[in-house]
PDB file of C-alpha atoms in Angstrom:
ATOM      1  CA  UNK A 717      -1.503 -55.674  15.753  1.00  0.00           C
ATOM      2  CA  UNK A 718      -3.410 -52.478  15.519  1.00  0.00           C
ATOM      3  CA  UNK A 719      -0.710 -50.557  16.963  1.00  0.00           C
ATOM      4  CA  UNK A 720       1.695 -52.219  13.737  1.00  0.00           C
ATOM      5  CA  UNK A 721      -0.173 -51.055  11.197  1.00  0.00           C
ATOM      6  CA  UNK A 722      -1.126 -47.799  12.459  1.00  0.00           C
ATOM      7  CA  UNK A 723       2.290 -46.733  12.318  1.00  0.00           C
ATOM      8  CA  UNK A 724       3.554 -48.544   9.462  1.00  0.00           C
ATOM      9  CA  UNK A 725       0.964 -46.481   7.307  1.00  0.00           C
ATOM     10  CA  UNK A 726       2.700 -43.379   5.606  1.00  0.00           C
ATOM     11  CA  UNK A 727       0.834 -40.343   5.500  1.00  0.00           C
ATOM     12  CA  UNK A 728      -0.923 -38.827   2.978  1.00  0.00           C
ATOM     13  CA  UNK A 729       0.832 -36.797   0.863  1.00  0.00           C
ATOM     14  CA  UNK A 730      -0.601 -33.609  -1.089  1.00  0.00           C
ATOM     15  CA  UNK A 731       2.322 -33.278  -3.619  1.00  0.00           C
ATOM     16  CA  UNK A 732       3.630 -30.485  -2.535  1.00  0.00           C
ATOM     17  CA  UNK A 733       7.351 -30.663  -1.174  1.00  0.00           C
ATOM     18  CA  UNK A 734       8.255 -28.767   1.461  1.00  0.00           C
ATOM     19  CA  UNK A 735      11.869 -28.234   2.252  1.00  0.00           C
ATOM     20  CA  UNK A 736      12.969 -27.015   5.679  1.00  0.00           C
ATOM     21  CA  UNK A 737      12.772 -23.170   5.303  1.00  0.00           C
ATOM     22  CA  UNK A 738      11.236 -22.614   2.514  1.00  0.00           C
ATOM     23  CA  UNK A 739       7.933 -21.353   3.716  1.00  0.00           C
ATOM     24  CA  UNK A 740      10.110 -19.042   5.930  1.00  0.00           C
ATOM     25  CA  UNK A 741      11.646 -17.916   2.950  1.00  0.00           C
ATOM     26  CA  UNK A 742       8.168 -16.770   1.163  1.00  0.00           C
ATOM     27  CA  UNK A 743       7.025 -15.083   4.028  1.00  0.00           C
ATOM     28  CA  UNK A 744      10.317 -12.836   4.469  1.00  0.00           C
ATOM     29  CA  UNK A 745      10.022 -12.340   0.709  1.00  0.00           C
ATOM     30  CA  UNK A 746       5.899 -11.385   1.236  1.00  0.00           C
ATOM     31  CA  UNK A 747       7.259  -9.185   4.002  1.00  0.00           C
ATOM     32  CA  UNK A 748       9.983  -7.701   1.617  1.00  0.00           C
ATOM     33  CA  UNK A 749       7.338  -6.640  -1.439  1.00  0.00           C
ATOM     34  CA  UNK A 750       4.618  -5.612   1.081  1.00  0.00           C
ATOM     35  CA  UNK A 751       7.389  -2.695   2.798  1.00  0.00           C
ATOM     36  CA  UNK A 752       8.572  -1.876  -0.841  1.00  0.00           C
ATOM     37  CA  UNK A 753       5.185  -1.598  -2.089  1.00  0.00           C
ATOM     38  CA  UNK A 754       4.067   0.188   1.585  1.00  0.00           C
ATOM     39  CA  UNK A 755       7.139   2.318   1.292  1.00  0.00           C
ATOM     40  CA  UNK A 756       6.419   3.260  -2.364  1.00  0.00           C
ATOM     41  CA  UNK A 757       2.506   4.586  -1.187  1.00  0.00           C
ATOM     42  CA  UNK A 758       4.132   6.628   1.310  1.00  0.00           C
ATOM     43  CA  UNK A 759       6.830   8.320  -1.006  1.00  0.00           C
ATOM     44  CA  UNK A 760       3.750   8.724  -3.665  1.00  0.00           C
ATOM     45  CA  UNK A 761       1.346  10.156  -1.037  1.00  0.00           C
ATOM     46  CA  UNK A 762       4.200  12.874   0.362  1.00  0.00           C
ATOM     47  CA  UNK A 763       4.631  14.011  -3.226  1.00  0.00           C
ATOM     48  CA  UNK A 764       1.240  14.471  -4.254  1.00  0.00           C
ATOM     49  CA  UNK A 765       0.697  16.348  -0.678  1.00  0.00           C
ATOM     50  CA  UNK A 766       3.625  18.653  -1.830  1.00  0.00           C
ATOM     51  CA  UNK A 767       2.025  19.335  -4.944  1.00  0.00           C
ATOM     52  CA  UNK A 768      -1.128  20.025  -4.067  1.00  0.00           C
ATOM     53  CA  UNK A 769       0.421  22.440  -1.515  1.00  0.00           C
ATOM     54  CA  UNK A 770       2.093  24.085  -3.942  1.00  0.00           C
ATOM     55  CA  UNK A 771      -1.032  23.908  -6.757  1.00  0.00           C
ATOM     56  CA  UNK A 772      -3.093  25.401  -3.650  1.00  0.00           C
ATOM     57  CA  UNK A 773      -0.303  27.948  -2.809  1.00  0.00           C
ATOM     58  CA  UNK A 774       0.178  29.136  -6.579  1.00  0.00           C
ATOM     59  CA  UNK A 775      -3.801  29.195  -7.021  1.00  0.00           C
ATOM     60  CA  UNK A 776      -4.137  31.013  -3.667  1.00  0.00           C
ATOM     61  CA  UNK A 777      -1.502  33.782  -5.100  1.00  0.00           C
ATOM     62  CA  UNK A 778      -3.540  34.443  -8.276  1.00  0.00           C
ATOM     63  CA  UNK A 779      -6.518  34.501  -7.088  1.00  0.00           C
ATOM     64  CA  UNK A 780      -8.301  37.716  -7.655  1.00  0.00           C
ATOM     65  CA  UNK A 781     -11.469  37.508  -5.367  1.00  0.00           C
ATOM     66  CA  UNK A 782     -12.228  35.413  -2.209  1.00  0.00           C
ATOM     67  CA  UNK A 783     -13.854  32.936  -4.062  1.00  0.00           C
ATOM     68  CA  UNK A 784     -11.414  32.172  -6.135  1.00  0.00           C
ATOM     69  CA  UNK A 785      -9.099  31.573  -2.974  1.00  0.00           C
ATOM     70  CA  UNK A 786     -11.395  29.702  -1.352  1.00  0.00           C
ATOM     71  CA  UNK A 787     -11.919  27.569  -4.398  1.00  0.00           C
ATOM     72  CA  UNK A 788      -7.726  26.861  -3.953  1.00  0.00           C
ATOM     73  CA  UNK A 789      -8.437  25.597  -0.671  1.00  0.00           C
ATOM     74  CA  UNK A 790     -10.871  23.238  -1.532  1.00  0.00           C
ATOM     75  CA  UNK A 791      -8.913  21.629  -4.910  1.00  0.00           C
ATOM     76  CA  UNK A 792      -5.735  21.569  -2.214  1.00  0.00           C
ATOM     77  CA  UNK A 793      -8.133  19.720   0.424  1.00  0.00           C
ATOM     78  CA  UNK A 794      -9.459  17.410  -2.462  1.00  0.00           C
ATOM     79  CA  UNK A 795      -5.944  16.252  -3.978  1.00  0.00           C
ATOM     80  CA  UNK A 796      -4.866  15.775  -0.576  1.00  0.00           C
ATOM     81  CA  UNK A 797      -7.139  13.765  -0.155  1.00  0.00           C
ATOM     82  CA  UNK A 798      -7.121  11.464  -3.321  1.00  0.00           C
ATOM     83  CA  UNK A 799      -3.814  10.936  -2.223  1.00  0.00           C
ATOM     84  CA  UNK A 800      -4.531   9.806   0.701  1.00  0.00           C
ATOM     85  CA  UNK A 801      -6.979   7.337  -0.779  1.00  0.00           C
ATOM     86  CA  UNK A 802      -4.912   5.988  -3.745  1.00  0.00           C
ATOM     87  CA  UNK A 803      -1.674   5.488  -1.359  1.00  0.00           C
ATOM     88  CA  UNK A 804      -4.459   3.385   1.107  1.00  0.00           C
ATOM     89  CA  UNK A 805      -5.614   1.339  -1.709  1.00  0.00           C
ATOM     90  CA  UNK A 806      -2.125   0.371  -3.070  1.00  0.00           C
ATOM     91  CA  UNK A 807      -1.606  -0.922   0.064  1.00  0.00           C
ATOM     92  CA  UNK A 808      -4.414  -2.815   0.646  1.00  0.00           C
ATOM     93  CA  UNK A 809      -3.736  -5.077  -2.752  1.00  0.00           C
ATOM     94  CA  UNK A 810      -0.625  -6.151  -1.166  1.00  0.00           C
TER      95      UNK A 810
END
């Protein structure tokens, strides 16, 4: 008798329906916007390192002392590297 109405009882359902394949399809679409948003970092973080080359590079040309060149390198290290960490934290929100 136990055994009956142990497997005559339905589960209990959440409310949420869940078709074959659709929680494959969510995470291919999660995949999808995660390498279009990873992808979009990247291209954002190779132009910014091209122009602060070429902000470095222009300053570097001007410059009229040593400190004023050295200053160059240091505002070229610095927007490389604010690249760097805005392209790391768009990809972390993902």
């Amino acid at each position: 008798m136990d055994e009956i109405r142990a497997s005559s009882t339905p589960p209990q359902d959440d409310g949420a329906v869940a078709f074959p394949g659709q929680k494959q399809e969510a995470s291919v679409m999660d995949r999808v916007k995660k390498g279009c948003t990873s992808f979009y970092a990247s291209s954002q973080e190779t132009l910014r390192y091209v122009k602060a080359f070429f902000v470095g590079w222009g300053k570097k040309m001007t410059a009229k002392s040593e400190k004023e060149a050295a200053e160059a390198d240091l505002k070229t290290a610095k927007m490389q590297v604010q690249a760097t960490e805005d392209a790391e934290n768009t990809k972390k929100r993902t």
